[in-house]
PDB file of C-alpha atoms and ligand atoms in Angstrom:
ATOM      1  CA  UNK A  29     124.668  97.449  61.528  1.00 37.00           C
ATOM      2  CA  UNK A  30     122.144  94.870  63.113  1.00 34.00           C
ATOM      3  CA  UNK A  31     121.670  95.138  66.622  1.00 34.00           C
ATOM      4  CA  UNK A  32     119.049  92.456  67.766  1.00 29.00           C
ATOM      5  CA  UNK A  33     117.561  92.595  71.306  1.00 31.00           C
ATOM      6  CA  UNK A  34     114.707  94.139  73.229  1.00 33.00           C
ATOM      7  CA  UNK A  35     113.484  97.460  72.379  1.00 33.00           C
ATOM      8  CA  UNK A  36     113.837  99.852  75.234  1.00 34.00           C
ATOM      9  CA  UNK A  37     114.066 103.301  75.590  1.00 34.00           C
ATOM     10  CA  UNK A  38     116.992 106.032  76.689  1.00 34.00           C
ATOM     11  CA  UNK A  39     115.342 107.876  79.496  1.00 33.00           C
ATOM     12  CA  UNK A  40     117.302 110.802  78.380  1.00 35.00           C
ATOM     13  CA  UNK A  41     115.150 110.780  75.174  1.00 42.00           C
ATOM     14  CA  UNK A  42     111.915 109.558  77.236  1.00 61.00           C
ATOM     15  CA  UNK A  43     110.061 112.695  75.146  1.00 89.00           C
ATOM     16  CA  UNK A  44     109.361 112.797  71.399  1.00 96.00           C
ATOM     17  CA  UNK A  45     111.525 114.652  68.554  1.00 97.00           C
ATOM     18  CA  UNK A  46     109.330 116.778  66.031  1.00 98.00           C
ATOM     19  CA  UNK A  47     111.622 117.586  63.043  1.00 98.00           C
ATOM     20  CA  UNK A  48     110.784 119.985  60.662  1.00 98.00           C
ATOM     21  CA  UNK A  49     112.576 119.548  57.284  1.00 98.00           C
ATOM     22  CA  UNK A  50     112.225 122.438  55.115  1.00 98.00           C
ATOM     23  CA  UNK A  51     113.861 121.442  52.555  1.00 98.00           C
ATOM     24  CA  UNK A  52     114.899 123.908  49.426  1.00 98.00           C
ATOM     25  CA  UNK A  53     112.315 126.456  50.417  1.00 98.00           C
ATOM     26  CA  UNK A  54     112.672 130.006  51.902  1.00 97.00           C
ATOM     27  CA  UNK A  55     114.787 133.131  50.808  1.00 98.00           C
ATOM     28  CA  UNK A  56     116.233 134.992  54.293  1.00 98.00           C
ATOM     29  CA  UNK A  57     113.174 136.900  55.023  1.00 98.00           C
ATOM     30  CA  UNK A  58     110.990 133.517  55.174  1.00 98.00           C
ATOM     31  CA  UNK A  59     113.377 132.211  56.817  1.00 98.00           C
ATOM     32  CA  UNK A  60     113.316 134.678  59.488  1.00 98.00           C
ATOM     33  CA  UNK A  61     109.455 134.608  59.859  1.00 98.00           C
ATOM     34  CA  UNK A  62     109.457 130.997  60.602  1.00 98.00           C
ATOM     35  CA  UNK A  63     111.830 131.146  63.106  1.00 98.00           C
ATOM     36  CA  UNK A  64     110.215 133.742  64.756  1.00 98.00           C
ATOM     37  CA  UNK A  65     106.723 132.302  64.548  1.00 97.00           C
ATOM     38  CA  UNK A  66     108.156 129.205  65.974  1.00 97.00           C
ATOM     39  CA  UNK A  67     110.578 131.373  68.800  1.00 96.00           C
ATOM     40  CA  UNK A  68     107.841 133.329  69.988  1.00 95.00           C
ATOM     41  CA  UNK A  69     105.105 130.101  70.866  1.00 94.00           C
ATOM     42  CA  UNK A  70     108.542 128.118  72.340  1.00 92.00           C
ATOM     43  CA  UNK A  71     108.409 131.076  74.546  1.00 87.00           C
ATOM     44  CA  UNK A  72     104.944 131.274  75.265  1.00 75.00           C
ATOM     45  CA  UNK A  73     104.745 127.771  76.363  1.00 69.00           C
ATOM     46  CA  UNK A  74     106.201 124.514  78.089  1.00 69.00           C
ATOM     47  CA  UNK A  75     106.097 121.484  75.714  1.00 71.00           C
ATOM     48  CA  UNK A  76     107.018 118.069  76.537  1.00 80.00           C
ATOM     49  CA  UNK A  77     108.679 117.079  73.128  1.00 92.00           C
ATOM     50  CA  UNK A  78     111.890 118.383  71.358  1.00 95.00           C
ATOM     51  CA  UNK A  79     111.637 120.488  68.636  1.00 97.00           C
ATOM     52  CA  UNK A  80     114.091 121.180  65.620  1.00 98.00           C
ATOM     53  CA  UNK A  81     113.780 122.604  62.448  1.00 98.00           C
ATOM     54  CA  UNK A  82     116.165 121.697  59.207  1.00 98.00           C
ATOM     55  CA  UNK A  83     116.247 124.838  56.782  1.00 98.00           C
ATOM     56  CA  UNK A  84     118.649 124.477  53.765  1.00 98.00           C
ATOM     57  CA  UNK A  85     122.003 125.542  54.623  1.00 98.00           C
ATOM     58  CA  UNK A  86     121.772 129.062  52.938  1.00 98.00           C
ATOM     59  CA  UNK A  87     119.363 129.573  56.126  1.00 98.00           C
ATOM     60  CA  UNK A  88     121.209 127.937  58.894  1.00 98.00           C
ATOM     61  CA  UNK A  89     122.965 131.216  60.535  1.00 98.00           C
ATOM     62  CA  UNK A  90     120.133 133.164  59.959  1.00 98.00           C
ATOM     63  CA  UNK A  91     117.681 130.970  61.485  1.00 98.00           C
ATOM     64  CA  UNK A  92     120.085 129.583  64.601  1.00 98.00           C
ATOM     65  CA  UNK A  93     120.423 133.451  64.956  1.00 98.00           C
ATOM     66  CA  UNK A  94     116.156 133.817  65.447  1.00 98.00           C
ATOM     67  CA  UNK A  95     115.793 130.572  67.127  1.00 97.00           C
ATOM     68  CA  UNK A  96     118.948 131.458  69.967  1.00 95.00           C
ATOM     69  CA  UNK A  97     117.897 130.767  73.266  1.00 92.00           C
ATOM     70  CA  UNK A  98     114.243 128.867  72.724  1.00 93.00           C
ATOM     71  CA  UNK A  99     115.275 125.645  72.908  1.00 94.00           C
ATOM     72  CA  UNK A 100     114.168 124.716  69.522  1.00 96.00           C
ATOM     73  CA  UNK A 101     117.783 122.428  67.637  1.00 97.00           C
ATOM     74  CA  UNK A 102     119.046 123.271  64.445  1.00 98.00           C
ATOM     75  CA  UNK A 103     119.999 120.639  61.950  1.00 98.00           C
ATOM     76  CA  UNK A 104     121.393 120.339  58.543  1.00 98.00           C
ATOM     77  CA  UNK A 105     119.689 118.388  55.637  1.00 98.00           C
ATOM     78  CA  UNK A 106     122.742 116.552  53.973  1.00 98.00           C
ATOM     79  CA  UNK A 107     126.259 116.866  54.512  1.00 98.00           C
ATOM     80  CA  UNK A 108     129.625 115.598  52.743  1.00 98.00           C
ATOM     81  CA  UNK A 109     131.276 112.384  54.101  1.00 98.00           C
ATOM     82  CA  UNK A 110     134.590 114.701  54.163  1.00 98.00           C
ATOM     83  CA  UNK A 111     134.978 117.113  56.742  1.00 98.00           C
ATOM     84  CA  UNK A 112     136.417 119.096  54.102  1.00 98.00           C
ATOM     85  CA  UNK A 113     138.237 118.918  50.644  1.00 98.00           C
ATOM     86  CA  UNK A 114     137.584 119.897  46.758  1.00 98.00           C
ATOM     87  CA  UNK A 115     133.866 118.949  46.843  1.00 98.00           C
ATOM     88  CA  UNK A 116     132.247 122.197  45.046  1.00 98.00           C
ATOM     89  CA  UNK A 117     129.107 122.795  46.251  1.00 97.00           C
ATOM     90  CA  UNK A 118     128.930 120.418  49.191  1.00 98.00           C
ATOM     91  CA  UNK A 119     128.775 121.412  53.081  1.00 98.00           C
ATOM     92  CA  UNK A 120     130.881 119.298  56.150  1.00 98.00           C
ATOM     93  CA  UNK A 121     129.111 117.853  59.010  1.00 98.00           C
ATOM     94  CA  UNK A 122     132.183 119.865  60.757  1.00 98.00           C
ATOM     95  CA  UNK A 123     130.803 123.236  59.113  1.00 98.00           C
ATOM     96  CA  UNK A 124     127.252 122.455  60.073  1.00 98.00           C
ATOM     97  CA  UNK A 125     128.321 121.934  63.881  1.00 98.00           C
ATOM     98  CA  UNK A 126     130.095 125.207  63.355  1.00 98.00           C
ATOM     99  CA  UNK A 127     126.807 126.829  62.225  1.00 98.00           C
ATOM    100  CA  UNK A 128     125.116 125.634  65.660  1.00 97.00           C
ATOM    101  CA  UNK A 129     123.870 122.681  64.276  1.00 98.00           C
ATOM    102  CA  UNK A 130     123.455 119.299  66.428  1.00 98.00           C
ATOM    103  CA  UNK A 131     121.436 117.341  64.058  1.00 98.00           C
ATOM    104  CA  UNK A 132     121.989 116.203  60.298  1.00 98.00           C
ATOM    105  CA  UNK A 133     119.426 114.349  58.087  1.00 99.00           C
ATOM    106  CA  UNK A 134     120.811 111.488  55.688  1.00 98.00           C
ATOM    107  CA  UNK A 135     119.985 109.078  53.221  1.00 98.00           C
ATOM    108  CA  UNK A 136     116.641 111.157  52.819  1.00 98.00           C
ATOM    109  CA  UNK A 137     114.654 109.407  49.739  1.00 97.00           C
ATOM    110  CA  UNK A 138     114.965 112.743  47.970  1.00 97.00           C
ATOM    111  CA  UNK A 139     119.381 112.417  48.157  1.00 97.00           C
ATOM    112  CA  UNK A 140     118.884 108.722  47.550  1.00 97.00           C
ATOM    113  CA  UNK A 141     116.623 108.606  44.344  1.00 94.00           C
ATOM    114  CA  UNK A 142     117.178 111.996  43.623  1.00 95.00           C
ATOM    115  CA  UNK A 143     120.806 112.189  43.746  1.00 96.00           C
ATOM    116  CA  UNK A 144     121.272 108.590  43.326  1.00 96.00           C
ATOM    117  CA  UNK A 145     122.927 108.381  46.900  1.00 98.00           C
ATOM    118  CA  UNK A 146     123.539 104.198  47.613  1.00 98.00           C
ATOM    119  CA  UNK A 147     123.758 103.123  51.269  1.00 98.00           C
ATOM    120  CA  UNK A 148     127.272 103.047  51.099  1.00 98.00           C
ATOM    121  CA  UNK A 149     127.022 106.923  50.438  1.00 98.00           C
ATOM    122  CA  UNK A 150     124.644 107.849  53.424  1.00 98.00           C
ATOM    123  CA  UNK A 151     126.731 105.379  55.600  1.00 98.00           C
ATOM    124  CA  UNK A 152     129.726 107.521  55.258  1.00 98.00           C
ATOM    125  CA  UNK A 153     128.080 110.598  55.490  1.00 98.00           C
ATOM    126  CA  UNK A 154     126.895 108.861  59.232  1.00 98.00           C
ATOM    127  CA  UNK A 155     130.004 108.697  59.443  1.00 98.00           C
ATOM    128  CA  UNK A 156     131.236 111.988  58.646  1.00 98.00           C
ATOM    129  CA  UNK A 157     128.170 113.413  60.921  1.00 98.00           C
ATOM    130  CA  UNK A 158     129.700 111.190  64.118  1.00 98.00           C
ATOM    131  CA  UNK A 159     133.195 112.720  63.284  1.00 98.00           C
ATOM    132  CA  UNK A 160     132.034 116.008  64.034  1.00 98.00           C
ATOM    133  CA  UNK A 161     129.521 115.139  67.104  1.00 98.00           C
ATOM    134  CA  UNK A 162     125.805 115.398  65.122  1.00 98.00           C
ATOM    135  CA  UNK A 163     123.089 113.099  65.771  1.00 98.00           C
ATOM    136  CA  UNK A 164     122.622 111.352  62.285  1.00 98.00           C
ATOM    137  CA  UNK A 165     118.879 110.912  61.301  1.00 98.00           C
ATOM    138  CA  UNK A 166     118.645 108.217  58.818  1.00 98.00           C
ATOM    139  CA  UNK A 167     115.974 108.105  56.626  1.00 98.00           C
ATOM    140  CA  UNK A 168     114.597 104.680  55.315  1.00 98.00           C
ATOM    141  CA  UNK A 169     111.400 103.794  53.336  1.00 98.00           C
ATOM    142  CA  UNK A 170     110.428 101.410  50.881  1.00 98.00           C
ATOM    143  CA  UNK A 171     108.950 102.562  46.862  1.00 97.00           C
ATOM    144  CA  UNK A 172     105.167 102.357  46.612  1.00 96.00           C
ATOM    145  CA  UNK A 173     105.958  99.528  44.411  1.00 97.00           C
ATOM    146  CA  UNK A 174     107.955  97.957  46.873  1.00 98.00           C
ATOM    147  CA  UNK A 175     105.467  97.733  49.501  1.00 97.00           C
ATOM    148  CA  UNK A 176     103.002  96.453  46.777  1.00 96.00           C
ATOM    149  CA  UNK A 177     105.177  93.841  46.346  1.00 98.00           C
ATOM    150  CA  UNK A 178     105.411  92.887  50.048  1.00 97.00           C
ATOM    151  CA  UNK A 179     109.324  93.878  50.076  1.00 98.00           C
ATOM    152  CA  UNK A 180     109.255  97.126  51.980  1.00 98.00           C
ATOM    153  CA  UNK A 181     109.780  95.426  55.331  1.00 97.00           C
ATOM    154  CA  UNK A 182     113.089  93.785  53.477  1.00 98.00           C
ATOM    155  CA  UNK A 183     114.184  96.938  51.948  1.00 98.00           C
ATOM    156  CA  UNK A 184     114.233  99.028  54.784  1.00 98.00           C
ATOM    157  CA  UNK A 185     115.912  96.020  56.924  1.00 98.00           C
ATOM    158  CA  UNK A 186     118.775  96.321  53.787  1.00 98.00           C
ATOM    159  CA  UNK A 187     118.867  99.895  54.251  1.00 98.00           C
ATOM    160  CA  UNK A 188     119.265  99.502  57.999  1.00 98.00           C
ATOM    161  CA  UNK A 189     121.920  97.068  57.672  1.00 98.00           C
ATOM    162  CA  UNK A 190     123.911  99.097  55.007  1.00 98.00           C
ATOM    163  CA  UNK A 191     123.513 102.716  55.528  1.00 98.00           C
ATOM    164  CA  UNK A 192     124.575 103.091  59.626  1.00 98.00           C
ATOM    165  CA  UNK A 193     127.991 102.329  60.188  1.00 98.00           C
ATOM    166  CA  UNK A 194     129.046  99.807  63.481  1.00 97.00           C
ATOM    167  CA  UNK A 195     128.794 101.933  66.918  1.00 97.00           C
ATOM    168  CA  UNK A 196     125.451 103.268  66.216  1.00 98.00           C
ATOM    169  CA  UNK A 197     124.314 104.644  69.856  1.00 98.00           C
ATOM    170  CA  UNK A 198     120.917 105.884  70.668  1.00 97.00           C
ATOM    171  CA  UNK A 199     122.837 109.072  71.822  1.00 97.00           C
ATOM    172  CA  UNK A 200     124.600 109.453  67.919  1.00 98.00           C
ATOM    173  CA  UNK A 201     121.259 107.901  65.652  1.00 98.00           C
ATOM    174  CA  UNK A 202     117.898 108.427  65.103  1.00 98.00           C
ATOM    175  CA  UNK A 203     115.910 106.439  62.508  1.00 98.00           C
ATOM    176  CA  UNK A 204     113.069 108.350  59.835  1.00 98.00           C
ATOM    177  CA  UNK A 205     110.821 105.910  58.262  1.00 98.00           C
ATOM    178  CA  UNK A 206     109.675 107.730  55.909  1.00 98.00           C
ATOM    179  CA  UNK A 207     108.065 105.602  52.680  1.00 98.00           C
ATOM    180  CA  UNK A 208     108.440 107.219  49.744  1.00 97.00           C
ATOM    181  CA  UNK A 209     105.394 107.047  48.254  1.00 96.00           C
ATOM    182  CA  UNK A 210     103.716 108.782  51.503  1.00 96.00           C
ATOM    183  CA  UNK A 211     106.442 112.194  50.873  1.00 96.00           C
ATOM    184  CA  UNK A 212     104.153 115.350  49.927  1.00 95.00           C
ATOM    185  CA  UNK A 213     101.492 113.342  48.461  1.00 95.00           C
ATOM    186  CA  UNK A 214      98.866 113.686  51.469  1.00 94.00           C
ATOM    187  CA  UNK A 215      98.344 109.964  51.960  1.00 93.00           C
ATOM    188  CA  UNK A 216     100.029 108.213  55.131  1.00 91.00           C
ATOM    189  CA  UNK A 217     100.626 104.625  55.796  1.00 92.00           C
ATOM    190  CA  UNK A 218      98.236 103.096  57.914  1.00 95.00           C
ATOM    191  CA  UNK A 219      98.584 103.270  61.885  1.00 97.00           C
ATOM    192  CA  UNK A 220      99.481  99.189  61.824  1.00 97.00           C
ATOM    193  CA  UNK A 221     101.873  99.094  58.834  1.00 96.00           C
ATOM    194  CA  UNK A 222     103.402 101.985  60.641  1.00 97.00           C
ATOM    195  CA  UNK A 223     103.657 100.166  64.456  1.00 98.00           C
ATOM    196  CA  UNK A 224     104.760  96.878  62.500  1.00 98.00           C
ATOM    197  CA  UNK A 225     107.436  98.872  60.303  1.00 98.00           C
ATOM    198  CA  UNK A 226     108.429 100.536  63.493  1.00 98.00           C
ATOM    199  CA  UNK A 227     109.008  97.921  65.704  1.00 98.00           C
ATOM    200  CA  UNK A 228     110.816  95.752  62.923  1.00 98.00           C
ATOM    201  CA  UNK A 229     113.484  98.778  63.033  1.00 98.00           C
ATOM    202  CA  UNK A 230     113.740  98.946  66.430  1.00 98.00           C
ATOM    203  CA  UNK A 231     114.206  95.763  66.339  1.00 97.00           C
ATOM    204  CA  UNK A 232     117.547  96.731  64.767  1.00 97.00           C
ATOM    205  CA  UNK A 233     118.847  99.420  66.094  1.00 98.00           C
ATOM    206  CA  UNK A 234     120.265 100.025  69.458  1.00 97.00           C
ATOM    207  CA  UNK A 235     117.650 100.059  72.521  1.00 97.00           C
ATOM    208  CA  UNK A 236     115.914 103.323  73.147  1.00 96.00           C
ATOM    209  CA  UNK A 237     117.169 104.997  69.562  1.00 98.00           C
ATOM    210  CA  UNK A 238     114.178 107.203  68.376  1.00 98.00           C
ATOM    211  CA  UNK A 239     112.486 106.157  65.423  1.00 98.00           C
ATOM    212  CA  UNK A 240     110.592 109.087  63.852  1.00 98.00           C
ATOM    213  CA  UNK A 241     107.575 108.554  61.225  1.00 98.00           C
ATOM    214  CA  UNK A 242     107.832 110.828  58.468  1.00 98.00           C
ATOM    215  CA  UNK A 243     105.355 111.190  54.850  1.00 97.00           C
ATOM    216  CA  UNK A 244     102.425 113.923  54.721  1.00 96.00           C
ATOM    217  CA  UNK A 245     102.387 114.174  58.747  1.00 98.00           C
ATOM    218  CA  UNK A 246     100.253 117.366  59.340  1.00 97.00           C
ATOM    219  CA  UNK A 247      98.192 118.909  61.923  1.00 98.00           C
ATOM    220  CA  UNK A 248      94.966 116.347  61.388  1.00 97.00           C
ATOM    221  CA  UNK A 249      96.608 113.002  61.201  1.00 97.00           C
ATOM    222  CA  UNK A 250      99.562 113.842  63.895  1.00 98.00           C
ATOM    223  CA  UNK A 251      98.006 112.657  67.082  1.00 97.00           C
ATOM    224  CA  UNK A 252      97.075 109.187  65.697  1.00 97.00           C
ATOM    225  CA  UNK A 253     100.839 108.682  64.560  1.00 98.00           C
ATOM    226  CA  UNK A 254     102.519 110.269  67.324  1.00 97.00           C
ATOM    227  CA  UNK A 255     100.014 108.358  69.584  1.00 97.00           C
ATOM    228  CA  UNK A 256     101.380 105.310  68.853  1.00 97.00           C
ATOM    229  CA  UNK A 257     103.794 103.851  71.335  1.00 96.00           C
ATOM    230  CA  UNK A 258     106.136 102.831  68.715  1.00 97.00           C
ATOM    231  CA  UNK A 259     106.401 106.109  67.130  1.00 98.00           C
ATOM    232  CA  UNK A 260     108.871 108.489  68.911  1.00 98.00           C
ATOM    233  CA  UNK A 261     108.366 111.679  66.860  1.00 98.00           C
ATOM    234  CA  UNK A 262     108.259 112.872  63.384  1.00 98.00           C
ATOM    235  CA  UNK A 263     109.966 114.083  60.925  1.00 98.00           C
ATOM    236  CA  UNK A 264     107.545 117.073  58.661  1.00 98.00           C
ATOM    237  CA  UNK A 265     108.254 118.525  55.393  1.00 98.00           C
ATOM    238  CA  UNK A 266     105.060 120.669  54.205  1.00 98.00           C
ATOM    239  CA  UNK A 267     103.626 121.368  57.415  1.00 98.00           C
ATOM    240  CA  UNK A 268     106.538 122.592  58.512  1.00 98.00           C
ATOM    241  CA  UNK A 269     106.807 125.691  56.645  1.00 98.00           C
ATOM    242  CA  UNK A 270     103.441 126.909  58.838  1.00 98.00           C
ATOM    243  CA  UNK A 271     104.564 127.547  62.609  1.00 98.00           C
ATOM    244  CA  UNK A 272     101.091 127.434  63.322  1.00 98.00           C
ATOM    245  CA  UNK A 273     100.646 123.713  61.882  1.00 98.00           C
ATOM    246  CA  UNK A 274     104.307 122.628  63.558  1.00 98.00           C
ATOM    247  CA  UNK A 275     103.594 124.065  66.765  1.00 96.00           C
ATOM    248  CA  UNK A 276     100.058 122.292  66.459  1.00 96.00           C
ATOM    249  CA  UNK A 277     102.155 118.653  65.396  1.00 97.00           C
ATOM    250  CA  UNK A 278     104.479 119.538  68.231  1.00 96.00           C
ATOM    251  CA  UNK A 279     101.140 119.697  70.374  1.00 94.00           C
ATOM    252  CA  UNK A 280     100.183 116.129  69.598  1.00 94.00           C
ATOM    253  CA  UNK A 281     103.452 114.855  70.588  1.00 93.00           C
ATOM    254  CA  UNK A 282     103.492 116.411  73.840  1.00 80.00           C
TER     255      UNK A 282
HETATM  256  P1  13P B   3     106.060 115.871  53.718  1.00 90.03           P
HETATM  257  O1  13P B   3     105.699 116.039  55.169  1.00 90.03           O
HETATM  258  O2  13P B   3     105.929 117.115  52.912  1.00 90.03           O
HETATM  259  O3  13P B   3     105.318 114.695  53.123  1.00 90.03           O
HETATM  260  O4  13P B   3     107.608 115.504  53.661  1.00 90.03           O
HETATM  261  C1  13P B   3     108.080 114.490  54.478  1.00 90.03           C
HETATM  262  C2  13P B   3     109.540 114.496  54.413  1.00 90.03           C
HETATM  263  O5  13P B   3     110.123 114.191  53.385  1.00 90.03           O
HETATM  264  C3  13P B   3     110.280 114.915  55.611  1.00 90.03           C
HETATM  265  O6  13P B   3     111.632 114.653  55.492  1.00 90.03           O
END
């Protein structure tokens, strides 16, 4: 889906989204910690970004239990494209709204080279996530030898193009850059190749749809990315597991 035009913004979103994807950490009493770390400084405080968190699914009704009330979302981290069926060991975007959940994350570079998930895949998982009313955050990013080879602004056009299905809606999709090579390694692209990567996407997606920056984001390096008027939020993994280092990330959004 290529939508060309002017980038612009949805003044419903006008404020950042910090995600925090926890991936496959946390047994229920880590879990419950992090919520309430992250519950009790949402209460403490006014903030002028959103906030969600993304544990794995084993965690969901245990942390949407903690997190009730604080205006912090809940999202999933993958769902099936079927909203339900004889897919052992898979989860529904229909079960994850069920759970509380208005968010999932797709495509991420750890279902696509991991799992070996093609765009075709993550597009009908977007699809599946619509079906059952979640915002879809699709994750794009080029290989480290990809951008080496001047191709990542190509690859993540092709993933663009062939993971997010036609009727994409800045209410329904949110775009994570998120180059691989930058994922829990502690090094970050640059503030330019991020702006330029950012504005080639939004570029491409409908005007005002939030484009997050995701890849070793932490407390230090946050208010340089989120500063930049391209960037609309971020999507953490590792400094995520620390309330005090996601509030502080949430800080430098606000
Ligand atoms: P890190 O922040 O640990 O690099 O992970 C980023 C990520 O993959 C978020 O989805």
């Amino acid at each position: 889906m290529i939508v060309t035009g002017e980038r612009g913004r949805n003044m419903a979103f006008g404020s950042k989204l910090v995600a925090g994807n926890w991936k496959m950490h946390g047994l229920r009493a880590d879990g419950v910690a992090l919520a309430r770390g992250l519950a009790e400084r949402a209460a403490g405080a006014g903030r002028a970004c959103e906030l969600l968190v993304c544990p794995p699914a084993s965690l969901l009704t245990t942390v949407a239990g903690v997190l009730d009330g604080c205006g912090i979302a809940l999202g999933g981290q993958d769902c099936h494209a079927a909203a339900k069926g004889p897919y052992t060991g898979d989860i529904s975007a229909e079960m994850l709204a069920d759970l509380g959940c208005r968010y999932v994350i797709l495509g991420h570079s750890e279902r696509r080279h991991g799992h070996g998930e093609s765009d075709q895949v993550v597009r009908d998982k977007v699809a599946g996530a619509w079906r059952a009313g979640l915002v879809a955050i699709v994750c794009v990013g080029e290989t480290r030898q990809q951008r080496e080879a001047g191709e990542a602004a190509g690859v993540v056009s092709v993933q663009l193009t062939a993971s997010i299905p036609d009727g994409a809606t800045s209410d329904t999709l949110v775009v994570a850059y998120e180059p691989v090579w930058a994922i829990g390694t502690g090094l970050t692209a640059t503030t330019h190749d991020i702006a330029v990567m950012h504005a080639e996407i939004h570029a491409r997606v409908p005007a005002g749809t939030r484009v997050l920056y995701g890849g070793s984001v932490n407390p230090k390096n946050a208010a340089e990315i989120l500063g930049l008027a391209e960037v609309d939020g971020a999507l953490v993994g590792g400094a995520s597991l620390s309330a005090d280092d996601f509030w502080s990330i949430a800080g430098a959004a606000g």
